[in-house]
GROMACS .gro file of C-alpha atoms in nm:
model
  321
    1MET     CA    1   3.179  -2.932  -1.293
    2THR     CA    2   2.859  -2.754  -1.377
    3ALA     CA    3   2.753  -2.403  -1.285
    4THR     CA    4   2.442  -2.191  -1.327
    5CYS     CA    5   2.471  -1.918  -1.590
    6PRO     CA    6   2.212  -1.665  -1.703
    7THR     CA    7   2.268  -1.716  -2.077
    8HIS     CA    8   2.413  -1.975  -2.314
    9ALA     CA    9   2.697  -1.738  -2.407
   10ALA     CA   10   2.787  -1.696  -2.041
   11ALA     CA   11   2.786  -2.074  -1.997
   12LYS     CA   12   3.025  -2.118  -2.290
   13THR     CA   13   3.258  -1.854  -2.149
   14MET     CA   14   3.259  -2.019  -1.810
   15GLU     CA   15   3.321  -2.359  -1.968
   16ALA     CA   16   3.626  -2.223  -2.149
   17GLU     CA   17   3.760  -2.069  -1.827
   18LEU     CA   18   3.717  -2.394  -1.636
   19ARG     CA   19   3.878  -2.603  -1.910
   20HIS     CA   20   4.176  -2.368  -1.916
   21ALA     CA   21   4.208  -2.392  -1.539
   22LEU     CA   22   4.210  -2.770  -1.556
   23HIS     CA   23   4.462  -2.766  -1.840
   24ILE     CA   24   4.716  -2.567  -1.643
   25GLY     CA   25   4.654  -2.767  -1.330
   26LYS     CA   26   4.474  -2.494  -1.139
   27GLU     CA   27   4.238  -2.621  -0.872
   28VAL     CA   28   3.871  -2.562  -0.953
   29ASP     CA   29   3.611  -2.523  -0.682
   30SER     CA   30   3.316  -2.702  -0.840
   31ARG     CA   31   3.095  -2.627  -0.543
   32ARG     CA   32   3.073  -2.257  -0.629
   33SER     CA   33   2.822  -2.164  -0.898
   34HIS     CA   34   2.940  -1.803  -0.894
   35ALA     CA   35   3.282  -1.869  -1.041
   36ARG     CA   36   3.234  -1.552  -1.245
   37THR     CA   37   3.036  -1.247  -1.146
   38TRP     CA   38   2.756  -1.169  -1.390
   39THR     CA   39   2.737  -0.852  -1.590
   40LEU     CA   40   2.441  -0.620  -1.547
   41GLN     CA   41   2.302  -0.736  -1.882
   42GLU     CA   42   2.329  -1.101  -1.778
   43ALA     CA   43   2.144  -1.026  -1.456
   44LEU     CA   44   1.864  -0.862  -1.655
   45ASP     CA   45   1.847  -1.157  -1.896
   46LYS     CA   46   1.819  -1.400  -1.606
   47THR     CA   47   1.550  -1.198  -1.430
   48LEU     CA   48   1.346  -1.171  -1.750
   49SER     CA   49   1.379  -1.545  -1.811
   50MET     CA   50   1.217  -1.638  -1.481
   51PRO     CA   51   0.844  -1.621  -1.402
   52LYS     CA   52   0.715  -1.419  -1.109
   53PRO     CA   53   0.764  -1.407  -0.817
   54GLU     CA   54   1.129  -1.509  -0.872
   55GLY     CA   55   1.161  -1.301  -1.189
   56TRP     CA   56   0.962  -1.071  -1.416
   57ARG     CA   57   0.853  -1.300  -1.699
   58GLY     CA   58   0.478  -1.286  -1.745
   59ALA     CA   59   0.427  -1.021  -1.477
   60SER     CA   60   0.204  -0.724  -1.555
   61TYR     CA   61   0.497  -0.499  -1.461
   62GLU     CA   62   0.751  -0.676  -1.684
   63LYS     CA   63   0.773  -0.396  -1.939
   64ILE     CA   64   0.789  -0.111  -1.689
   65ALA     CA   65   1.046  -0.291  -1.473
   66THR     CA   66   1.261  -0.352  -1.780
   67LEU     CA   67   1.224   0.011  -1.881
   68HIS     CA   68   1.331   0.122  -1.533
   69ILE     CA   69   1.645  -0.091  -1.544
   70GLU     CA   70   1.736   0.015  -1.898
   71GLY     CA   71   1.836   0.348  -1.748
   72ALA     CA   72   2.087   0.172  -1.525
   73LEU     CA   73   2.224  -0.021  -1.821
   74LEU     CA   74   2.280   0.302  -2.012
   75PHE     CA   75   2.431   0.485  -1.716
   76MET     CA   76   2.653   0.207  -1.577
   77GLY     CA   77   2.719   0.007  -1.893
   78ARG     CA   78   2.577  -0.328  -1.995
   79ALA     CA   79   2.911  -0.504  -1.950
   80ILE     CA   80   2.978  -0.379  -1.597
   81THR     CA   81   2.998  -0.666  -1.351
   82LEU     CA   82   2.762  -0.666  -1.056
   83GLY     CA   83   3.062  -0.675  -0.824
   84GLU     CA   84   3.165  -0.332  -0.954
   85ILE     CA   85   2.831  -0.176  -0.863
   86ASP     CA   86   2.863  -0.016  -0.521
   87ARG     CA   87   2.664   0.237  -0.322
   88ASP     CA   88   2.851   0.534  -0.470
   89LEU     CA   89   2.767   0.428  -0.825
   90ILE     CA   90   2.402   0.366  -0.736
   91ASP     CA   91   2.382   0.709  -0.571
   92ALA     CA   92   2.532   0.869  -0.882
   93TRP     CA   93   2.270   0.694  -1.096
   94CYS     CA   94   1.992   0.823  -0.868
   95ARG     CA   95   2.128   1.179  -0.900
   96ALA     CA   96   2.127   1.140  -1.278
   97CYS     CA   97   1.765   1.030  -1.261
   98GLU     CA   98   1.686   1.339  -1.053
   99ALA     CA   99   1.852   1.559  -1.312
  100LYS     CA  100   1.624   1.411  -1.577
  101GLY     CA  101   1.323   1.513  -1.372
  102ASN     CA  102   1.232   1.170  -1.234
  103SER     CA  103   1.006   1.187  -0.929
  104ASP     CA  104   1.093   1.023  -0.598
  105ALA     CA  105   0.832   0.756  -0.674
  106THR     CA  106   0.994   0.675  -1.010
  107ILE     CA  107   1.342   0.661  -0.856
  108ASN     CA  108   1.208   0.425  -0.590
  109ARG     CA  109   1.079   0.191  -0.861
  110LYS     CA  110   1.416   0.200  -1.036
  111ILE     CA  111   1.602   0.120  -0.714
  112SER     CA  112   1.361  -0.167  -0.648
  113ALA     CA  113   1.415  -0.304  -0.999
  114LEU     CA  114   1.793  -0.297  -0.958
  115SER     CA  115   1.767  -0.456  -0.614
  116LYS     CA  116   1.546  -0.734  -0.754
  117MET     CA  117   1.798  -0.816  -1.026
  118MET     CA  118   2.085  -0.831  -0.778
  119LYS     CA  119   1.888  -1.057  -0.545
  120VAL     CA  120   1.829  -1.294  -0.838
  121ALA     CA  121   2.202  -1.287  -0.911
  122VAL     CA  122   2.289  -1.371  -0.549
  123GLU     CA  123   2.034  -1.653  -0.548
  124TYR     CA  124   2.174  -1.807  -0.866
  125GLY     CA  125   2.542  -1.753  -0.805
  126GLY     CA  126   2.604  -1.449  -1.021
  127LEU     CA  127   2.701  -1.229  -0.727
  128ASP     CA  128   2.852  -1.302  -0.388
  129ALA     CA  129   2.662  -1.044  -0.185
  130MET     CA  130   2.426  -0.751  -0.229
  131PRO     CA  131   2.572  -0.401  -0.214
  132LYS     CA  132   2.413  -0.158   0.031
  133MET     CA  133   2.110  -0.009  -0.142
  134PRO     CA  134   1.977   0.345  -0.087
  135ARG     CA  135   1.674   0.386   0.135
  136LEU     CA  136   1.351   0.435  -0.054
  137ARG     CA  137   1.251   0.800  -0.071
  138LYS     CA  138   0.942   0.947   0.084
  139GLU     CA  139   0.693   0.978  -0.199
  140ARG     CA  140   0.465   1.272  -0.257
  141VAL     CA  141   0.109   1.206  -0.149
  142SER     CA  142  -0.074   1.296  -0.465
  143ARG     CA  143  -0.415   1.456  -0.463
  144ILE     CA  144  -0.697   1.228  -0.573
  145ARG     CA  145  -0.787   1.413  -0.890
  146PHE     CA  146  -1.124   1.330  -1.040
  147LEU     CA  147  -1.324   1.486  -1.319
  148THR     CA  148  -1.616   1.709  -1.235
  149HIS     CA  149  -1.927   1.658  -1.448
  150ASP     CA  150  -1.842   1.981  -1.631
  151GLU     CA  151  -1.486   1.861  -1.703
  152GLU     CA  152  -1.619   1.527  -1.823
  153PHE     CA  153  -1.852   1.707  -2.063
  154GLN     CA  154  -1.565   1.921  -2.196
  155VAL     CA  155  -1.337   1.621  -2.248
  156LEU     CA  156  -1.599   1.417  -2.433
  157GLU     CA  157  -1.718   1.714  -2.638
  158LEU     CA  158  -1.364   1.799  -2.753
  159LEU     CA  159  -1.309   1.441  -2.863
  160ARG     CA  160  -1.649   1.423  -3.035
  161VAL     CA  161  -1.627   1.744  -3.238
  162THR     CA  162  -1.277   1.657  -3.362
  163GLY     CA  163  -1.382   1.311  -3.482
  164ARG     CA  164  -1.199   1.118  -3.211
  165THR     CA  165  -1.506   0.904  -3.145
  166ASP     CA  166  -1.310   0.593  -3.046
  167MET     CA  167  -1.127   0.792  -2.781
  168GLU     CA  168  -1.454   0.953  -2.668
  169ALA     CA  169  -1.605   0.608  -2.615
  170PHE     CA  170  -1.286   0.486  -2.447
  171VAL     CA  171  -1.285   0.768  -2.191
  172THR     CA  172  -1.657   0.720  -2.124
  173VAL     CA  173  -1.605   0.353  -2.042
  174LEU     CA  174  -1.306   0.434  -1.822
  175ILE     CA  175  -1.513   0.681  -1.621
  176ASP     CA  176  -1.811   0.448  -1.575
  177THR     CA  177  -1.616   0.129  -1.504
  178GLY     CA  178  -1.302   0.251  -1.327
  179MET     CA  179  -1.087   0.017  -1.533
  180ARG     CA  180  -0.720   0.088  -1.586
  181ARG     CA  181  -0.610   0.190  -1.934
  182GLY     CA  182  -0.432  -0.139  -2.004
  183GLU     CA  183  -0.724  -0.343  -1.876
  184LEU     CA  184  -0.972  -0.177  -2.111
  185LEU     CA  185  -0.735  -0.196  -2.408
  186ASN     CA  186  -0.720  -0.571  -2.349
  187VAL     CA  187  -1.097  -0.632  -2.330
  188ARG     CA  188  -1.214  -0.866  -2.608
  189PRO     CA  189  -1.569  -0.910  -2.743
  190GLN     CA  190  -1.598  -1.246  -2.566
  191ASP     CA  191  -1.526  -1.074  -2.235
  192VAL     CA  192  -1.845  -0.866  -2.264
  193ASP     CA  193  -2.176  -1.019  -2.154
  194LEU     CA  194  -2.463  -0.791  -2.254
  195GLU     CA  195  -2.720  -1.025  -2.100
  196THR     CA  196  -2.574  -1.010  -1.748
  197GLY     CA  197  -2.441  -0.658  -1.800
  198VAL     CA  198  -2.081  -0.723  -1.693
  199ILE     CA  199  -1.733  -0.706  -1.843
  200MET     CA  200  -1.479  -0.968  -1.741
  201VAL     CA  201  -1.147  -0.796  -1.674
  202TYR     CA  202  -0.843  -1.014  -1.740
  203GLY     CA  203  -0.582  -0.741  -1.720
  204THR     CA  204  -0.307  -0.599  -1.933
  205GLU     CA  205  -0.193  -0.798  -2.238
  206GLY     CA  206  -0.355  -1.113  -2.104
  207LYS     CA  207  -0.118  -1.123  -1.807
  208GLY     CA  208  -0.380  -1.061  -1.543
  209THR     CA  209  -0.486  -0.748  -1.363
  210LYS     CA  210  -0.242  -0.544  -1.158
  211ASN     CA  211  -0.282  -0.780  -0.863
  212GLY     CA  212  -0.308  -1.090  -1.080
  213ARG     CA  213  -0.682  -1.143  -1.028
  214ILE     CA  214  -0.977  -1.165  -1.265
  215ARG     CA  215  -1.283  -0.958  -1.182
  216SER     CA  216  -1.616  -0.862  -1.333
  217VAL     CA  217  -1.725  -0.499  -1.368
  218PRO     CA  218  -2.091  -0.393  -1.413
  219MET     CA  219  -2.186  -0.183  -1.714
  220THR     CA  220  -2.391   0.135  -1.698
  221ALA     CA  221  -2.649   0.192  -1.970
  222ARG     CA  222  -2.416   0.409  -2.177
  223VAL     CA  223  -2.128   0.162  -2.141
  224LYS     CA  224  -2.352  -0.123  -2.253
  225ALA     CA  225  -2.452   0.079  -2.560
  226ILE     CA  226  -2.088   0.149  -2.644
  227MET     CA  227  -1.977  -0.211  -2.599
  228ALA     CA  228  -2.272  -0.348  -2.799
  229GLU     CA  229  -2.132  -0.172  -3.106
  230ARG     CA  230  -1.789  -0.330  -3.059
  231LEU     CA  231  -1.858  -0.701  -3.042
  232CYS     CA  232  -1.819  -0.794  -3.410
  233ASN     CA  233  -1.507  -0.852  -3.619
  234ARG     CA  234  -1.265  -0.718  -3.359
  235VAL     CA  235  -0.973  -0.872  -3.176
  236THR     CA  236  -1.020  -0.625  -2.892
  237CYS     CA  237  -1.314  -0.393  -2.833
  238PHE     CA  238  -1.095  -0.085  -2.862
  239GLU     CA  239  -0.839  -0.105  -3.139
  240LEU     CA  240  -0.628   0.175  -2.997
  241LYS     CA  241  -0.261   0.181  -2.906
  242ALA     CA  242  -0.143   0.303  -2.567
  243SER     CA  243   0.045   0.580  -2.749
  244ASP     CA  244  -0.274   0.687  -2.930
  245VAL     CA  245  -0.455   0.716  -2.598
  246ARG     CA  246  -0.171   0.911  -2.437
  247HIS     CA  247  -0.139   1.159  -2.724
  248ALA     CA  248  -0.515   1.219  -2.740
  249TRP     CA  249  -0.535   1.283  -2.366
  250ASP     CA  250  -0.239   1.522  -2.378
  251TRP     CA  251  -0.411   1.710  -2.659
  252VAL     CA  252  -0.730   1.739  -2.453
  253ARG     CA  253  -0.536   1.869  -2.151
  254GLN     CA  254  -0.377   2.133  -2.369
  255LYS     CA  255  -0.709   2.243  -2.516
  256MET     CA  256  -0.869   2.265  -2.171
  257GLY     CA  257  -0.580   2.471  -2.034
  258LEU     CA  258  -0.488   2.196  -1.788
  259ALA     CA  259  -0.145   2.102  -1.923
  260GLY     CA  260   0.009   2.230  -1.601
  261ASP     CA  261  -0.220   2.022  -1.379
  262ARG     CA  262   0.009   1.729  -1.307
  263ASP     CA  263  -0.278   1.529  -1.154
  264PHE     CA  264  -0.511   1.565  -1.454
  265VAL     CA  265  -0.397   1.238  -1.611
  266LEU     CA  266  -0.596   0.959  -1.775
  267HIS     CA  267  -0.589   0.766  -1.446
  268ALA     CA  268  -0.814   1.042  -1.308
  269CYS     CA  269  -1.098   0.862  -1.489
  270ARG     CA  270  -1.050   0.570  -1.250
  271HIS     CA  271  -1.050   0.811  -0.955
  272THR     CA  272  -1.368   0.964  -1.096
  273CYS     CA  273  -1.548   0.629  -1.095
  274ALA     CA  274  -1.432   0.556  -0.739
  275SER     CA  275  -1.528   0.899  -0.609
  276ARG     CA  276  -1.875   0.881  -0.761
  277LEU     CA  277  -1.935   0.538  -0.610
  278VAL     CA  278  -1.825   0.657  -0.266
  279ARG     CA  279  -2.027   0.979  -0.285
  280ALA     CA  280  -2.332   0.773  -0.381
  281GLY     CA  281  -2.295   0.586  -0.052
  282VAL     CA  282  -2.152   0.261  -0.191
  283SER     CA  283  -1.960   0.083   0.084
  284LEU     CA  284  -1.581   0.074   0.064
  285PRO     CA  285  -1.566  -0.309   0.049
  286VAL     CA  286  -1.790  -0.299  -0.259
  287VAL     CA  287  -1.577  -0.024  -0.415
  288LYS     CA  288  -1.271  -0.238  -0.344
  289GLU     CA  289  -1.415  -0.531  -0.539
  290TRP     CA  290  -1.538  -0.304  -0.820
  291LEU     CA  291  -1.193  -0.151  -0.875
  292GLY     CA  292  -1.003  -0.474  -0.812
  293HIS     CA  293  -0.790  -0.348  -0.524
  294SER     CA  294  -0.593  -0.621  -0.349
  295SER     CA  295  -0.620  -0.442  -0.016
  296ILE     CA  296  -0.891  -0.230   0.146
  297THR     CA  297  -0.609   0.006   0.246
  298THR     CA  298  -0.589   0.125  -0.115
  299THR     CA  299  -0.963   0.185  -0.128
  300MET     CA  300  -0.950   0.383   0.197
  301ARG     CA  301  -0.789   0.667   0.002
  302TYR     CA  302  -1.138   0.757  -0.115
  303ALA     CA  303  -1.303   0.742   0.229
  304HIS     CA  304  -1.258   1.114   0.292
  305LEU     CA  305  -1.473   1.197  -0.011
  306PHE     CA  306  -1.786   1.090   0.174
  307PRO     CA  307  -1.711   1.068   0.549
  308GLN     CA  308  -2.057   0.941   0.646
  309ASP     CA  309  -1.949   0.821   0.991
  310LEU     CA  310  -1.797   1.161   1.067
  311MET     CA  311  -2.109   1.340   0.946
  312ASN     CA  312  -2.325   1.122   1.170
  313ALA     CA  313  -2.095   1.204   1.462
  314ALA     CA  314  -2.127   1.576   1.390
  315ARG     CA  315  -2.506   1.550   1.390
  316ALA     CA  316  -2.489   1.374   1.728
  317LEU     CA  317  -2.313   1.682   1.869
  318ASP     CA  318  -2.551   1.930   1.711
  319PRO     CA  319  -2.792   2.060   1.976
  320GLY     CA  320  -3.055   2.108   1.708
  321GLU     CA  321  -3.070   1.741   1.629
   0.00000   0.00000   0.00000
């Protein structure tokens, strides 16, 4: 007479219900592990308790997935049972997200997080069947925004003259290595090899890179100089918080008059590295390995920046050639 429960408290509740049923002579179906539908909070607890791919524990997206689902907990209620969550309620939640200004991409991630939790519940007996989920929305194809050399100079100069030298160095390394913010924040002195000129990238908070792989990134001369100064008496090479980085970048955007440019985000530094590699004639497979993309399809987004094959084709049609 055992059943799978997401938490100890849920197990004790189920035990009491089963004992009462036996006491009054009610037949108990011991084959069913989903004798009681889980609450939304219990589904979240179970999903967070399980490692990927079954759950979120240890995944690089654990925090953001949890943040996405917290909105559902606030909107629907932590104690609501999964059986009470139907398509109408999910649609109402999506409309509430729209009203808060969430993009279609963000709403898609929230729907996916809720769907994942419910699938876990079905698998472990906390829900009989999945409700019908909304179709994922068509996401805006964002422009690949990169920094011009003039914009790079302005950004670094603003940070330098205001004494934000750590942030100046941080942005410089992002531009020259193409690392993600979380990856660079996690780089430790022992991950930097000045002799070979590479940085080993282990990802965000030691949980691996975005695709779960480890990669090495070459250092330019200025990156090597920056990292050489940060190899002693530090836990990580950049002792900055994600919030510090975000606030400093927002301040720079404001000062440059680019607060309204929705694509001028810190991630543009990664796009800048990729675009400069491609424009220099570096092959897309090499760019893929440099940036740590899991698929060449992702790297192909940068192909239009230097369409060498198309330029060669144009020359073949030029009578002057």
